[in-house]
Amino acid sequence: MHKLRSHLTCYFKRRGFARTIISLSLQNAKLIGISCLFCLLLNSLATERNSSGVVIKLINSIAITVLKQPEFLTSCRFYLELKLDGSIDSADGYFMECQGFKRTQEVIPISEVTPQVWSKAKTGRIVSTHIPGNLKSSNLVLRRGMTSSMTLWNWLKAVEEGNWAQQRRDGILTIYNQAAEAQATFEFKGAWPTSYTITDVKASANELEIEEIELIVEEFKRTNVSK
């Protein structure tokens, strides 16, 4: 990054630009990403007076190469789709925080006795190894600001009354880039609620009241993004 910035700065100075438009810092690169910085660079170049367009073509070719690199995604740009029975509230699919998206391969320890053919051993030797076991998906914890909607509570109530088999739901977590384009999607299947919690209330507090629901998930996997 520093070397590229130096080369471009020298290029502009040799061609008589009145000001240097390359002022990128490593701190900014961490905040908004190198691809966004090059977009800002192109916008700045568009305001410069250069009739031949040579500089514009040069930076265009550099930016196209850089923009092909994958963008690091931020955890705040997401949407979780979860459709529940009897929901007419548009807020029922919006959550402020989602935790527990984890897929684990269990490990099974195996030990076996092998003959020791070297030296003068009279007994076998125990050799330990590990093999993959069952796949396991962690519970999901979804949090959102509390509203007058009863949908999440009714979902838990239906499971408590023994109707859990019909209450299993599938959902999709989508993570977006800075251009609001879907870049990663995760599916969870067979989810049903196991607990419902609200945050403590306090007369002197001014925070949002949060409702939290914990879900059992049968399967969690990453899928290809639909174009």
mmCIF file of C-alpha atoms in Angstrom:
data_model
loop_
_atom_site.group_PDB
_atom_site.id
_atom_site.type_symbol
_atom_site.label_atom_id
_atom_site.label_comp_id
_atom_site.label_asym_id
_atom_site.label_seq_id
_atom_site.Cartn_x
_atom_site.Cartn_y
_atom_site.Cartn_z
ATOM 1 C CA MET A 1 0.000 0.000 0.000
ATOM 2 C CA HIS A 2 2.759 2.472 0.941
ATOM 3 C CA LYS A 3 4.824 1.651 -2.174
ATOM 4 C CA LEU A 4 1.823 2.061 -4.491
ATOM 5 C CA ARG A 5 0.969 5.402 -2.894
ATOM 6 C CA SER A 6 4.564 6.634 -3.385
ATOM 7 C CA HIS A 7 4.658 5.620 -7.070
ATOM 8 C CA LEU A 8 1.355 7.324 -7.863
ATOM 9 C CA THR A 9 2.350 10.499 -5.995
ATOM 10 C CA CYS A 10 5.584 10.754 -7.996
ATOM 11 C CA TYR A 11 3.651 10.157 -11.217
ATOM 12 C CA PHE A 12 1.304 13.071 -10.558
ATOM 13 C CA LYS A 13 4.116 15.422 -9.497
ATOM 14 C CA ARG A 14 6.123 14.723 -12.700
ATOM 15 C CA ARG A 15 3.099 15.716 -14.782
ATOM 16 C CA GLY A 16 2.588 19.080 -13.143
ATOM 17 C CA PHE A 17 -0.444 18.480 -10.989
ATOM 18 C CA ALA A 18 -1.042 21.418 -8.685
ATOM 19 C CA ARG A 19 -1.941 19.210 -5.773
ATOM 20 C CA THR A 20 -1.357 15.619 -4.728
ATOM 21 C CA ILE A 21 -4.568 13.663 -4.647
ATOM 22 C CA ILE A 22 -3.014 10.551 -3.157
ATOM 23 C CA SER A 23 -3.423 11.014 0.577
ATOM 24 C CA LEU A 24 -4.328 7.522 1.623
ATOM 25 C CA SER A 25 -3.364 6.354 5.094
ATOM 26 C CA LEU A 26 -3.116 2.866 6.501
ATOM 27 C CA GLN A 27 -5.625 3.898 9.139
ATOM 28 C CA ASN A 28 -8.206 4.798 6.487
ATOM 29 C CA ALA A 29 -7.443 1.583 4.626
ATOM 30 C CA LYS A 30 -8.399 -0.397 7.721
ATOM 31 C CA LEU A 31 -11.609 1.581 8.190
ATOM 32 C CA ILE A 32 -13.219 1.538 4.762
ATOM 33 C CA GLY A 33 -11.134 -0.925 2.738
ATOM 34 C CA ILE A 34 -8.749 -0.508 -0.158
ATOM 35 C CA SER A 35 -11.480 -0.892 -2.775
ATOM 36 C CA CYS A 36 -13.432 2.058 -1.349
ATOM 37 C CA LEU A 37 -10.265 4.168 -1.269
ATOM 38 C CA PHE A 38 -9.650 3.575 -4.947
ATOM 39 C CA CYS A 39 -13.218 4.592 -5.706
ATOM 40 C CA LEU A 40 -12.540 7.870 -3.891
ATOM 41 C CA LEU A 41 -9.323 8.176 -5.874
ATOM 42 C CA LEU A 42 -11.173 7.837 -9.164
ATOM 43 C CA ASN A 43 -13.716 10.467 -8.116
ATOM 44 C CA SER A 44 -10.884 12.872 -7.280
ATOM 45 C CA LEU A 45 -9.185 12.232 -10.607
ATOM 46 C CA ALA A 46 -12.390 13.021 -12.458
ATOM 47 C CA THR A 47 -12.143 16.627 -11.231
ATOM 48 C CA GLU A 48 -8.586 17.122 -12.506
ATOM 49 C CA ARG A 49 -7.954 18.838 -15.833
ATOM 50 C CA ASN A 50 -6.305 16.332 -18.095
ATOM 51 C CA SER A 51 -7.505 16.451 -21.703
ATOM 52 C CA SER A 52 -5.569 13.394 -22.865
ATOM 53 C CA GLY A 53 -7.174 11.124 -20.276
ATOM 54 C CA VAL A 54 -3.933 9.176 -19.847
ATOM 55 C CA VAL A 55 -3.958 9.455 -16.072
ATOM 56 C CA ILE A 56 -7.601 8.425 -15.885
ATOM 57 C CA LYS A 57 -6.897 5.307 -17.953
ATOM 58 C CA LEU A 58 -3.892 4.450 -15.806
ATOM 59 C CA ILE A 59 -5.785 4.659 -12.528
ATOM 60 C CA ASN A 60 -8.756 2.848 -14.056
ATOM 61 C CA SER A 61 -6.573 -0.127 -14.884
ATOM 62 C CA ILE A 62 -5.055 -0.112 -11.384
ATOM 63 C CA ALA A 63 -8.447 0.178 -9.716
ATOM 64 C CA ILE A 64 -9.963 -2.639 -11.762
ATOM 65 C CA THR A 65 -7.125 -4.906 -10.655
ATOM 66 C CA VAL A 66 -7.526 -3.932 -7.006
ATOM 67 C CA LEU A 67 -11.320 -4.170 -7.034
ATOM 68 C CA LYS A 68 -11.068 -7.796 -8.105
ATOM 69 C CA GLN A 69 -9.665 -8.614 -4.691
ATOM 70 C CA PRO A 70 -12.262 -9.878 -2.163
ATOM 71 C CA GLU A 71 -13.605 -7.261 0.229
ATOM 72 C CA PHE A 72 -13.470 -7.811 3.965
ATOM 73 C CA LEU A 73 -17.044 -7.826 5.238
ATOM 74 C CA THR A 74 -18.275 -6.001 8.334
ATOM 75 C CA SER A 75 -20.443 -7.635 10.981
ATOM 76 C CA CYS A 76 -22.975 -4.768 11.070
ATOM 77 C CA ARG A 77 -24.306 -5.199 7.516
ATOM 78 C CA PHE A 78 -26.545 -8.248 7.746
ATOM 79 C CA TYR A 79 -30.145 -9.385 7.456
ATOM 80 C CA LEU A 80 -31.657 -12.483 9.051
ATOM 81 C CA GLU A 81 -34.783 -13.828 7.363
ATOM 82 C CA LEU A 82 -37.083 -15.833 9.639
ATOM 83 C CA LYS A 83 -40.759 -16.332 8.770
ATOM 84 C CA LEU A 84 -43.139 -17.264 11.589
ATOM 85 C CA ASP A 85 -46.820 -18.173 11.701
ATOM 86 C CA GLY A 86 -49.311 -15.383 12.225
ATOM 87 C CA SER A 87 -46.747 -12.635 11.752
ATOM 88 C CA ILE A 88 -48.106 -9.463 10.190
ATOM 89 C CA ASP A 89 -45.483 -7.226 11.768
ATOM 90 C CA SER A 90 -42.675 -6.202 9.402
ATOM 91 C CA ALA A 91 -40.318 -5.910 12.395
ATOM 92 C CA ASP A 92 -40.498 -9.639 13.144
ATOM 93 C CA GLY A 93 -37.675 -10.383 10.716
ATOM 94 C CA TYR A 94 -35.281 -7.726 12.050
ATOM 95 C CA PHE A 95 -32.725 -8.484 14.731
ATOM 96 C CA MET A 96 -30.069 -6.269 16.299
ATOM 97 C CA GLU A 97 -27.691 -9.082 17.199
ATOM 98 C CA CYS A 98 -27.282 -12.738 16.223
ATOM 99 C CA GLN A 99 -24.892 -15.147 17.930
ATOM 100 C CA GLY A 100 -24.016 -18.824 17.871
ATOM 101 C CA PHE A 101 -23.462 -19.482 14.172
ATOM 102 C CA LYS A 102 -21.084 -22.393 14.622
ATOM 103 C CA ARG A 103 -20.637 -25.779 12.964
ATOM 104 C CA THR A 104 -18.477 -28.315 14.834
ATOM 105 C CA GLN A 105 -16.971 -31.647 13.823
ATOM 106 C CA GLU A 106 -16.847 -33.839 16.919
ATOM 107 C CA VAL A 107 -13.657 -35.782 17.584
ATOM 108 C CA ILE A 108 -13.581 -39.452 18.610
ATOM 109 C CA PRO A 109 -10.367 -40.672 20.310
ATOM 110 C CA ILE A 110 -9.254 -44.136 19.223
ATOM 111 C CA SER A 111 -6.605 -46.278 20.904
ATOM 112 C CA GLU A 112 -5.187 -49.549 19.639
ATOM 113 C CA VAL A 113 -2.419 -51.908 20.722
ATOM 114 C CA THR A 114 0.327 -52.600 18.202
ATOM 115 C CA PRO A 115 3.183 -55.119 18.514
ATOM 116 C CA GLN A 116 6.579 -53.692 19.326
ATOM 117 C CA VAL A 117 8.863 -55.575 16.972
ATOM 118 C CA TRP A 118 11.952 -53.584 17.882
ATOM 119 C CA SER A 119 14.195 -54.167 20.879
ATOM 120 C CA LYS A 120 13.099 -56.882 23.340
ATOM 121 C CA ALA A 121 9.620 -55.682 24.288
ATOM 122 C CA LYS A 122 7.289 -58.366 25.597
ATOM 123 C CA THR A 123 4.069 -56.336 25.421
ATOM 124 C CA GLY A 124 2.385 -54.254 22.763
ATOM 125 C CA ARG A 125 2.401 -50.476 22.585
ATOM 126 C CA ILE A 126 -0.754 -48.321 22.810
ATOM 127 C CA VAL A 127 -1.125 -45.933 19.881
ATOM 128 C CA SER A 128 -3.726 -43.149 20.086
ATOM 129 C CA THR A 129 -5.316 -41.310 17.198
ATOM 130 C CA HIS A 130 -8.494 -39.356 16.450
ATOM 131 C CA ILE A 131 -11.232 -39.760 13.856
ATOM 132 C CA PRO A 132 -14.091 -37.415 12.881
ATOM 133 C CA GLY A 133 -17.420 -38.005 14.575
ATOM 134 C CA ASN A 134 -20.858 -36.433 14.289
ATOM 135 C CA LEU A 135 -21.484 -32.903 13.057
ATOM 136 C CA LYS A 136 -23.022 -30.492 15.537
ATOM 137 C CA SER A 137 -24.603 -27.050 15.147
ATOM 138 C CA SER A 138 -24.602 -24.628 18.083
ATOM 139 C CA ASN A 139 -27.721 -22.935 19.417
ATOM 140 C CA LEU A 140 -28.549 -19.545 17.908
ATOM 141 C CA VAL A 141 -29.265 -16.508 20.069
ATOM 142 C CA LEU A 142 -31.265 -13.705 18.409
ATOM 143 C CA ARG A 143 -31.761 -10.292 20.028
ATOM 144 C CA ARG A 144 -33.905 -7.343 19.012
ATOM 145 C CA GLY A 145 -35.585 -4.291 20.465
ATOM 146 C CA MET A 146 -38.815 -5.238 22.201
ATOM 147 C CA THR A 147 -42.090 -4.180 20.543
ATOM 148 C CA SER A 148 -45.776 -4.972 21.025
ATOM 149 C CA SER A 149 -45.427 -7.976 18.704
ATOM 150 C CA MET A 150 -46.244 -11.343 20.336
ATOM 151 C CA THR A 151 -44.844 -13.464 17.507
ATOM 152 C CA LEU A 152 -41.676 -14.727 19.212
ATOM 153 C CA TRP A 153 -43.530 -15.493 22.446
ATOM 154 C CA ASN A 154 -46.308 -17.327 20.583
ATOM 155 C CA TRP A 155 -43.682 -19.410 18.803
ATOM 156 C CA LEU A 156 -42.235 -20.551 22.133
ATOM 157 C CA LYS A 157 -45.747 -21.119 23.519
ATOM 158 C CA ALA A 158 -46.636 -23.436 20.627
ATOM 159 C CA VAL A 159 -43.539 -25.545 21.345
ATOM 160 C CA GLU A 160 -44.395 -25.712 25.055
ATOM 161 C CA GLU A 161 -47.846 -27.061 24.191
ATOM 162 C CA GLY A 162 -46.288 -30.016 22.350
ATOM 163 C CA ASN A 163 -46.580 -28.702 18.802
ATOM 164 C CA TRP A 164 -42.804 -28.492 18.289
ATOM 165 C CA ALA A 165 -42.633 -30.694 15.164
ATOM 166 C CA GLN A 166 -44.845 -28.267 13.233
ATOM 167 C CA GLN A 167 -42.996 -25.228 14.597
ATOM 168 C CA ARG A 168 -39.568 -25.965 13.135
ATOM 169 C CA ARG A 169 -38.477 -23.167 10.841
ATOM 170 C CA ASP A 170 -35.719 -22.500 8.320
ATOM 171 C CA GLY A 171 -33.872 -19.207 8.086
ATOM 172 C CA ILE A 172 -31.177 -17.416 6.105
ATOM 173 C CA LEU A 173 -28.443 -15.065 7.318
ATOM 174 C CA THR A 174 -27.138 -12.741 4.585
ATOM 175 C CA ILE A 175 -24.053 -10.545 4.970
ATOM 176 C CA TYR A 176 -23.583 -7.563 2.638
ATOM 177 C CA ASN A 177 -20.639 -5.485 1.465
ATOM 178 C CA GLN A 178 -20.422 -1.683 1.546
ATOM 179 C CA ALA A 179 -22.355 -1.487 -1.751
ATOM 180 C CA ALA A 180 -25.304 -3.399 -0.219
ATOM 181 C CA GLU A 181 -24.575 -6.467 -2.352
ATOM 182 C CA ALA A 182 -25.009 -9.929 -0.851
ATOM 183 C CA GLN A 183 -21.589 -11.534 -0.390
ATOM 184 C CA ALA A 184 -22.189 -14.443 2.023
ATOM 185 C CA THR A 185 -25.268 -16.463 2.915
ATOM 186 C CA PHE A 186 -25.777 -19.017 5.679
ATOM 187 C CA GLU A 187 -28.784 -21.295 6.070
ATOM 188 C CA PHE A 188 -30.082 -22.853 9.270
ATOM 189 C CA LYS A 189 -32.780 -25.533 9.231
ATOM 190 C CA GLY A 190 -35.169 -27.084 11.699
ATOM 191 C CA ALA A 191 -34.940 -24.244 14.222
ATOM 192 C CA TRP A 192 -37.300 -24.113 17.211
ATOM 193 C CA PRO A 193 -37.168 -21.973 20.382
ATOM 194 C CA THR A 194 -35.862 -23.328 23.665
ATOM 195 C CA SER A 195 -35.832 -20.138 25.770
ATOM 196 C CA TYR A 196 -37.142 -16.556 25.796
ATOM 197 C CA THR A 197 -35.564 -13.733 27.801
ATOM 198 C CA ILE A 198 -36.029 -9.998 28.257
ATOM 199 C CA THR A 199 -33.474 -7.645 29.771
ATOM 200 C CA ASP A 200 -33.900 -6.358 33.326
ATOM 201 C CA VAL A 201 -35.988 -3.236 33.819
ATOM 202 C CA LYS A 202 -34.828 -0.249 35.841
ATOM 203 C CA ALA A 203 -36.539 3.068 36.544
ATOM 204 C CA SER A 204 -33.364 5.115 36.018
ATOM 205 C CA ALA A 205 -32.278 3.345 32.823
ATOM 206 C CA ASN A 206 -32.635 4.789 29.315
ATOM 207 C CA GLU A 207 -31.553 1.783 27.220
ATOM 208 C CA LEU A 208 -33.791 -0.126 24.834
ATOM 209 C CA GLU A 209 -35.668 -3.075 26.248
ATOM 210 C CA ILE A 210 -34.296 -6.168 24.499
ATOM 211 C CA GLU A 211 -36.012 -9.491 23.931
ATOM 212 C CA GLU A 212 -33.866 -12.547 23.300
ATOM 213 C CA ILE A 213 -34.761 -15.944 21.938
ATOM 214 C CA GLU A 214 -32.537 -19.023 21.824
ATOM 215 C CA LEU A 215 -33.041 -21.533 19.016
ATOM 216 C CA ILE A 216 -32.135 -25.177 18.618
ATOM 217 C CA VAL A 217 -30.786 -25.727 15.097
ATOM 218 C CA GLU A 218 -30.600 -29.075 13.317
ATOM 219 C CA GLU A 219 -28.316 -27.919 10.507
ATOM 220 C CA PHE A 220 -26.184 -24.862 9.779
ATOM 221 C CA LYS A 221 -24.270 -24.415 6.539
ATOM 222 C CA ARG A 222 -22.849 -21.803 4.188
ATOM 223 C CA THR A 223 -24.404 -21.621 0.722
ATOM 224 C CA ASN A 224 -23.598 -19.961 -2.585
ATOM 225 C CA VAL A 225 -24.859 -16.411 -3.009
ATOM 226 C CA SER A 226 -27.714 -16.130 -5.494
ATOM 227 C CA LYS A 227 -26.822 -13.733 -8.284
#
